[in-house]
Every structure is written in C-alpha cells, then in structure tokens.
C-alpha cells in the first residue's frame, strides 16, 4: 500500500513532518536575520494538514489579496512550495531591505517585487534544506514565480498541478518576530504522492 | 427572499427560482454554470482538473471536468430540470503563475478550458457565454431566475453577461 493522501498518514508520520517544520523554521530564522541584518526570533511553527477549502479559510478567505510566491521542487522531491505574504509583512521586509514601503500591492515596483521573491525564496529554501538534510536527498528549487491576486486562485494552482489524487495539503504557519513585533508567514508544501512516500521512507517512518 | 449558496473548490451546488450561486476566486479552476430557463434551475460546479484518474482513486468527483459536469447534470435532472433546454456559461482557466522554462504549472488552466469544452460538447450543451484564460482570478455569481453570470475580477472590476 502506497501513501495515497495525507489521510493515510499515521501519527508518527505526521510527527516526522512536523519535525521538518521545526528544523526548517530554525533555518529560516538564521537566514532571515542574515538577510535583513536584525535579530529574528522564530516560534515553533504550527503544521497543519488541511483540505483545500479548509486551507482557504485558514489563510483568511478566498478573495483576500495576497502575494503568492511559487517554486517547483525537483530531483529528490517533486512538487511545489508556496509562500503566502500579506502587505504588512511585505512592507516590513521592504523597510528592512530597501528602506521603502508601499500603500498597496499595485505600487510595488520591479525592484521591490524581486526583493519580495528573494525573501520568500530564502524562507522556502530554509525548509527545503531541512528536508534535504534529514532525508539525505538533494532537492532543487526552480526560479520563483510571483502572482499578486485572490488567495483562493493562487493556492489551487500547485494543488491542481501536484495533488492529482491527494486532496490535502500541508500548511506550515510560522511566527517570527523582530523589532519586538510578531508576524506570521504561511508556507504550503505540496509534494507529489511518490515524493511524500520517499520522504517518509527516508525518515524511517514508512514501511511497505 | 432570495438566497446565495456558496460553491467551494471541487464542490457543486444547485438552486432554483430567485436564488443564486457563488464561487470565489477561480484561478486555473473553472466555474461551470448550467441553466434551464424553463424550470429556472441553476447548477454550478467548481472544477480543478481536466480528467478523473482512471483507477477510480479520485474521491471527489467534482474536482474533475469529465466527472463533475455529468454529476451536476444528474443532480439538476433529479429535481426536474430538462437537459435539452440546458445552456452553459463558463469562467476561469487563468494562468496565475509563470515559472520560467516550465509548462506543467502554466498549462493547467488551458487544459481545464479544453476539458470543460469537450465535456459540454459531448453532452450537447451549448456554451452561450464565457470569460476564460488570461492571468487573473475571478469570483463568479450565477442567477437561477435569468441565468445571468456576474464576474468580479481583481483590478478588472465586474461584468454581467
């Protein structure tokens, strides 16, 4: 029996996936701190396995306008990862990196958009490194693509592309603070079904 | 009193008379609306993917164009709608992301449009209105009384047809 969906995972396997989230968050704190040049604290992230309509609600509703930054995963793991960023977090990053902020998404210029992509890439890369280290598999990230639009329309894209049968996705809700303010960032990790099985096997929590 | 029923992702809904259906934030997904103007029965399905897996492992039939549209029709007929008077309106199938050098992620919207059109053609249901493709999200409202669709798109305003 292969893993067909997240519904088939037992509690030990879910714990292994949560552990990836924990280590990834630690890596992300270090990387983020180096990028913005300030100390960053990160809380233990919440890892949730949700169906698509639950994920939409958890992220603030289908029509909420967000920036979604998508990377494709290749080699050891096939699938996608998406970072969801809201305007307040984007402004915080821009302020630290470039010393500028914007009133609305439509004001973002090319340089600011590439800064947003770069931050997302660093965050996602931190989690992918955690998976890569723990499973001893190489994982390649594609160049990130960004889309600013209704959240519901963004998160269905990687799900439609990589979860042909699986109906759930893994959401990592991280909390990080710097300058004394707490912020949330959400990452969606969407491995294809074969890759999920491979990860669990490598972590020693999957038996044929 | 008319009411508005929400159709989630990979779900369907059927209403009658003065009632309306709404589905939010169609990206590469497609909202398929079918109307019987005589009985004023309206059905909507929010599909994510073109075709159901052949091994029958897809649990949710409404995720796929080729299984979701027939399921919707069956549900409409079960409450008295008549297939020969059906007309369809469709929206969505956008390309939300453009990963350089990648065609898999980018093509999902196009593949959905193609599959929806093929399925409707096989069922002999004419498409009398569409707003598909391009690169933005659409929220779709469908009125059972007159079969009119309203699209609200981020930065593009609303249109009714």
GROMACS .gro file of N, CA and C in nm, chain B residues 64-147:
model
  252
  272UNK      N    1  -1.305   1.717  -1.101
  272UNK     CA    2  -1.265   1.694  -1.240
  272UNK      C    3  -1.376   1.731  -1.338
  273UNK      N    4  -1.337   1.791  -1.450
  273UNK     CA    5  -1.436   1.832  -1.551
  273UNK      C    6  -1.516   1.713  -1.602
  274UNK      N    7  -1.448   1.604  -1.633
  274UNK     CA    8  -1.518   1.494  -1.701
  274UNK      C    9  -1.610   1.414  -1.609
  275UNK      N   10  -1.592   1.427  -1.478
  275UNK     CA   11  -1.686   1.360  -1.387
  275UNK      C   12  -1.778   1.461  -1.317
  276UNK      N   13  -1.729   1.582  -1.295
  276UNK     CA   14  -1.806   1.684  -1.222
  276UNK      C   15  -1.925   1.736  -1.301
  277UNK      N   16  -1.907   1.761  -1.432
  277UNK     CA   17  -2.016   1.816  -1.513
  277UNK      C   18  -2.131   1.715  -1.526
  278UNK      N   19  -2.104   1.587  -1.560
  278UNK     CA   20  -2.214   1.490  -1.563
  278UNK      C   21  -2.285   1.475  -1.428
  279UNK      N   22  -2.208   1.482  -1.318
  279UNK     CA   23  -2.269   1.470  -1.185
  279UNK      C   24  -2.364   1.587  -1.158
  280UNK      N   25  -2.322   1.706  -1.202
  280UNK     CA   26  -2.406   1.825  -1.185
  280UNK      C   27  -2.537   1.811  -1.263
  281UNK      N   28  -2.525   1.764  -1.387
  281UNK     CA   29  -2.643   1.747  -1.472
  281UNK      C   30  -2.742   1.648  -1.410
  282UNK      N   31  -2.686   1.541  -1.358
  282UNK     CA   32  -2.770   1.439  -1.295
  282UNK      C   33  -2.849   1.498  -1.176
  283UNK      N   34  -2.776   1.580  -1.098
  283UNK     CA   35  -2.841   1.641  -0.982
  283UNK      C   36  -2.951   1.738  -1.026
  284UNK      N   37  -2.923   1.815  -1.132
  284UNK     CA   38  -3.024   1.910  -1.182
  284UNK      C   39  -3.147   1.835  -1.234
  285UNK      N   40  -3.122   1.727  -1.308
  285UNK     CA   41  -3.234   1.649  -1.364
  285UNK      C   42  -3.317   1.585  -1.253
  286UNK      N   43  -3.250   1.550  -1.144
  286UNK     CA   44  -3.323   1.483  -1.035
  286UNK      C   45  -3.425   1.574  -0.968
  287UNK      N   46  -3.411   1.707  -0.987
  287UNK     CA   47  -3.513   1.795  -0.929
  287UNK      C   48  -3.600   1.859  -1.038
  288UNK      N   49  -3.593   1.802  -1.158
  288UNK     CA   50  -3.690   1.843  -1.260
  288UNK      C   51  -3.637   1.924  -1.377
  289UNK      N   52  -3.505   1.949  -1.383
  289UNK     CA   53  -3.451   2.022  -1.498
  289UNK      C   54  -3.450   1.931  -1.621
  290UNK      N   55  -3.462   1.991  -1.739
  290UNK     CA   56  -3.470   1.914  -1.863
  290UNK      C   57  -3.348   1.943  -1.950
  291UNK      N   58  -3.272   1.837  -1.981
  291UNK     CA   59  -3.142   1.854  -2.044
  291UNK      C   60  -3.148   1.928  -2.178
  292UNK      N   61  -3.252   1.906  -2.259
  292UNK     CA   62  -3.250   1.969  -2.393
  292UNK      C   63  -3.263   2.121  -2.386
  293UNK      N   64  -3.304   2.175  -2.272
  293UNK     CA   65  -3.308   2.321  -2.263
  293UNK      C   66  -3.188   2.379  -2.188
  294UNK      N   67  -3.087   2.296  -2.160
  294UNK     CA   68  -2.969   2.343  -2.086
  294UNK      C   69  -2.880   2.435  -2.172
  295UNK      N   70  -2.831   2.540  -2.107
  295UNK     CA   71  -2.725   2.622  -2.168
  295UNK      C   72  -2.616   2.638  -2.062
  296UNK      N   73  -2.493   2.664  -2.109
  296UNK     CA   74  -2.380   2.673  -2.015
  296UNK      C   75  -2.306   2.806  -2.028
  297UNK      N   76  -2.254   2.851  -1.914
  297UNK     CA   77  -2.161   2.966  -1.912
  297UNK      C   78  -2.041   2.924  -1.828
  298UNK      N   79  -1.923   2.961  -1.873
  298UNK     CA   80  -1.802   2.917  -1.802
  298UNK      C   81  -1.707   3.035  -1.777
  299UNK      N   82  -1.631   3.025  -1.668
  299UNK     CA   83  -1.531   3.129  -1.636
  299UNK      C   84  -1.415   3.067  -1.560
  300UNK      N   85  -1.296   3.122  -1.580
  300UNK     CA   86  -1.176   3.075  -1.510
  300UNK      C   87  -1.071   3.028  -1.609
  301UNK      N   88  -0.992   2.930  -1.567
  301UNK     CA   89  -0.889   2.876  -1.656
  301UNK      C   90  -0.773   2.971  -1.679
  302UNK      N   91  -0.744   3.055  -1.579
  302UNK     CA   92  -0.637   3.153  -1.593
  302UNK      C   93  -0.500   3.089  -1.573
  303UNK      N   94  -0.399   3.162  -1.618
  303UNK     CA   95  -0.261   3.122  -1.591
  303UNK      C   96  -0.209   3.215  -1.482
  304UNK      N   97  -0.206   3.166  -1.358
  304UNK     CA   98  -0.176   3.252  -1.244
  304UNK      C   99  -0.026   3.271  -1.224
  305UNK      N  100   0.053   3.171  -1.263
  305UNK     CA  101   0.198   3.177  -1.240
  305UNK      C  102   0.273   3.149  -1.369
  306UNK      N  103   0.387   3.212  -1.381
  306UNK     CA  104   0.470   3.191  -1.497
  306UNK      C  105   0.610   3.156  -1.450
  307UNK      N  106   0.636   3.026  -1.432
  307UNK     CA  107   0.770   2.982  -1.391
  307UNK      C  108   0.854   2.970  -1.518
  308UNK      N  109   0.966   3.042  -1.521
  308UNK     CA  110   1.048   3.038  -1.642
  308UNK      C  111   1.086   2.894  -1.680
  309UNK      N  112   1.067   2.860  -1.805
  309UNK     CA  113   1.107   2.728  -1.855
  309UNK      C  114   1.016   2.615  -1.811
  310UNK      N  115   0.900   2.648  -1.756
  310UNK     CA  116   0.809   2.543  -1.709
  310UNK      C  117   0.679   2.548  -1.787
  311UNK      N  118   0.627   2.430  -1.824
  311UNK     CA  119   0.498   2.431  -1.890
  311UNK      C  120   0.391   2.358  -1.809
  312UNK      N  121   0.434   2.277  -1.712
  312UNK     CA  122   0.338   2.196  -1.636
  312UNK      C  123   0.243   2.284  -1.553
  313UNK      N  124   0.301   2.374  -1.474
  313UNK     CA  125   0.221   2.460  -1.388
  313UNK      C  126   0.138   2.558  -1.473
  314UNK      N  127   0.202   2.614  -1.575
  314UNK     CA  128   0.138   2.717  -1.656
  314UNK      C  129   0.020   2.668  -1.737
  315UNK      N  130   0.021   2.540  -1.776
  315UNK     CA  131  -0.081   2.492  -1.868
  315UNK      C  132  -0.208   2.441  -1.805
  316UNK      N  133  -0.212   2.436  -1.672
  316UNK     CA  134  -0.326   2.371  -1.608
  316UNK      C  135  -0.459   2.440  -1.644
  317UNK      N  136  -0.457   2.573  -1.651
  317UNK     CA  137  -0.578   2.648  -1.688
  317UNK      C  138  -0.625   2.614  -1.829
  318UNK      N  139  -0.531   2.612  -1.923
  318UNK     CA  140  -0.564   2.578  -2.062
  318UNK      C  141  -0.621   2.438  -2.074
  319UNK      N  142  -0.560   2.345  -2.000
  319UNK     CA  143  -0.608   2.206  -2.006
  319UNK      C  144  -0.748   2.195  -1.948
  320UNK      N  145  -0.776   2.275  -1.845
  320UNK     CA  146  -0.911   2.276  -1.788
  320UNK      C  147  -1.014   2.331  -1.887
  321UNK      N  148  -0.978   2.441  -1.955
  321UNK     CA  149  -1.071   2.500  -2.053
  321UNK      C  150  -1.105   2.397  -2.161
  322UNK      N  151  -1.001   2.332  -2.210
  322UNK     CA  152  -1.019   2.233  -2.316
  322UNK      C  153  -1.111   2.119  -2.270
  323UNK      N  154  -1.086   2.069  -2.148
  323UNK     CA  155  -1.164   1.956  -2.097
  323UNK      C  156  -1.309   1.994  -2.071
  324UNK      N  157  -1.332   2.115  -2.020
  324UNK     CA  158  -1.470   2.160  -1.994
  324UNK      C  159  -1.546   2.172  -2.126
  325UNK      N  160  -1.481   2.230  -2.228
  325UNK     CA  161  -1.547   2.247  -2.357
  325UNK      C  162  -1.578   2.112  -2.422
  326UNK      N  163  -1.483   2.019  -2.408
  326UNK     CA  164  -1.501   1.887  -2.466
  326UNK      C  165  -1.617   1.814  -2.398
  327UNK      N  166  -1.620   1.819  -2.266
  327UNK     CA  167  -1.726   1.750  -2.191
  327UNK      C  168  -1.863   1.809  -2.225
  328UNK      N  169  -1.872   1.943  -2.230
  328UNK     CA  170  -2.001   2.006  -2.262
  328UNK      C  171  -2.044   1.972  -2.404
  329UNK      N  172  -1.946   1.965  -2.497
  329UNK     CA  173  -1.979   1.931  -2.636
  329UNK      C  174  -2.033   1.788  -2.645
  330UNK      N  175  -1.970   1.698  -2.572
  330UNK     CA  176  -2.016   1.558  -2.573
  330UNK      C  177  -2.157   1.545  -2.516
  331UNK      N  178  -2.188   1.630  -2.420
  331UNK     CA  179  -2.322   1.626  -2.359
  331UNK      C  180  -2.422   1.712  -2.436
  332UNK      N  181  -2.375   1.772  -2.546
  332UNK     CA  182  -2.457   1.858  -2.632
  332UNK      C  183  -2.519   1.976  -2.557
  333UNK      N  184  -2.440   2.037  -2.472
  333UNK     CA  185  -2.487   2.156  -2.402
  333UNK      C  186  -2.412   2.277  -2.460
  334UNK      N  187  -2.486   2.370  -2.522
  334UNK     CA  188  -2.417   2.484  -2.584
  334UNK      C  189  -2.361   2.582  -2.482
  335UNK      N  190  -2.241   2.633  -2.510
  335UNK     CA  191  -2.181   2.737  -2.425
  335UNK      C  192  -2.226   2.873  -2.481
  336UNK      N  193  -2.304   2.946  -2.402
  336UNK     CA  194  -2.357   3.074  -2.453
  336UNK      C  195  -2.285   3.194  -2.392
  337UNK      N  196  -2.189   3.169  -2.304
  337UNK     CA  197  -2.111   3.281  -2.250
  337UNK      C  198  -1.985   3.228  -2.186
  338UNK      N  199  -1.874   3.302  -2.202
  338UNK     CA  200  -1.751   3.258  -2.138
  338UNK      C  201  -1.656   3.374  -2.110
  339UNK      N  202  -1.579   3.358  -2.004
  339UNK     CA  203  -1.474   3.454  -1.969
  339UNK      C  204  -1.359   3.369  -1.915
  340UNK      N  205  -1.273   3.325  -2.006
  340UNK     CA  206  -1.170   3.228  -1.967
  340UNK      C  207  -1.030   3.274  -2.008
  341UNK      N  208  -0.930   3.211  -1.947
  341UNK     CA  209  -0.790   3.238  -1.980
  341UNK      C  210  -0.736   3.360  -1.909
  342UNK      N  211  -0.640   3.425  -1.970
  342UNK     CA  212  -0.569   3.542  -1.914
  342UNK      C  213  -0.502   3.507  -1.780
  343UNK      N  214  -0.479   3.609  -1.695
  343UNK     CA  215  -0.390   3.582  -1.581
  343UNK      C  216  -0.442   3.635  -1.448
  344UNK      N  217  -0.576   3.637  -1.431
  344UNK     CA  218  -0.626   3.689  -1.304
  344UNK      C  219  -0.742   3.604  -1.251
  345UNK      N  220  -0.768   3.623  -1.120
  345UNK     CA  221  -0.872   3.547  -1.050
  345UNK      C  222  -1.010   3.608  -1.074
  346UNK      N  223  -1.110   3.521  -1.071
  346UNK     CA  224  -1.248   3.566  -1.094
  346UNK      C  225  -1.340   3.505  -0.988
  347UNK      N  226  -1.428   3.588  -0.932
  347UNK     CA  227  -1.538   3.538  -0.850
  347UNK      C  228  -1.664   3.540  -0.935
  348UNK      N  229  -1.738   3.428  -0.935
  348UNK     CA  230  -1.849   3.410  -1.028
  348UNK      C  231  -1.981   3.393  -0.953
  349UNK      N  232  -2.080   3.474  -0.990
  349UNK     CA  233  -2.215   3.463  -0.932
  349UNK      C  234  -2.311   3.422  -1.043
  350UNK      N  235  -2.407   3.336  -1.011
  350UNK     CA  236  -2.497   3.282  -1.113
  350UNK      C  237  -2.640   3.289  -1.062
  351UNK      N  238  -2.727   3.353  -1.140
  351UNK     CA  239  -2.865   3.379  -1.100
  351UNK      C  240  -2.960   3.277  -1.165
  352UNK      N  241  -3.033   3.203  -1.084
  352UNK     CA  242  -3.121   3.097  -1.136
  352UNK      C  243  -3.239   3.154  -1.214
  353UNK      N  244  -3.282   3.273  -1.179
  353UNK     CA  245  -3.400   3.332  -1.242
  353UNK      C  246  -3.377   3.364  -1.389
  354UNK      N  247  -3.267   3.433  -1.419
  354UNK     CA  248  -3.244   3.474  -1.559
  354UNK      C  249  -3.118   3.412  -1.619
  355UNK      N  250  -3.046   3.332  -1.544
  355UNK     CA  251  -2.926   3.266  -1.598
  355UNK      C  252  -2.808   3.360  -1.619
   0.00000   0.00000   0.00000
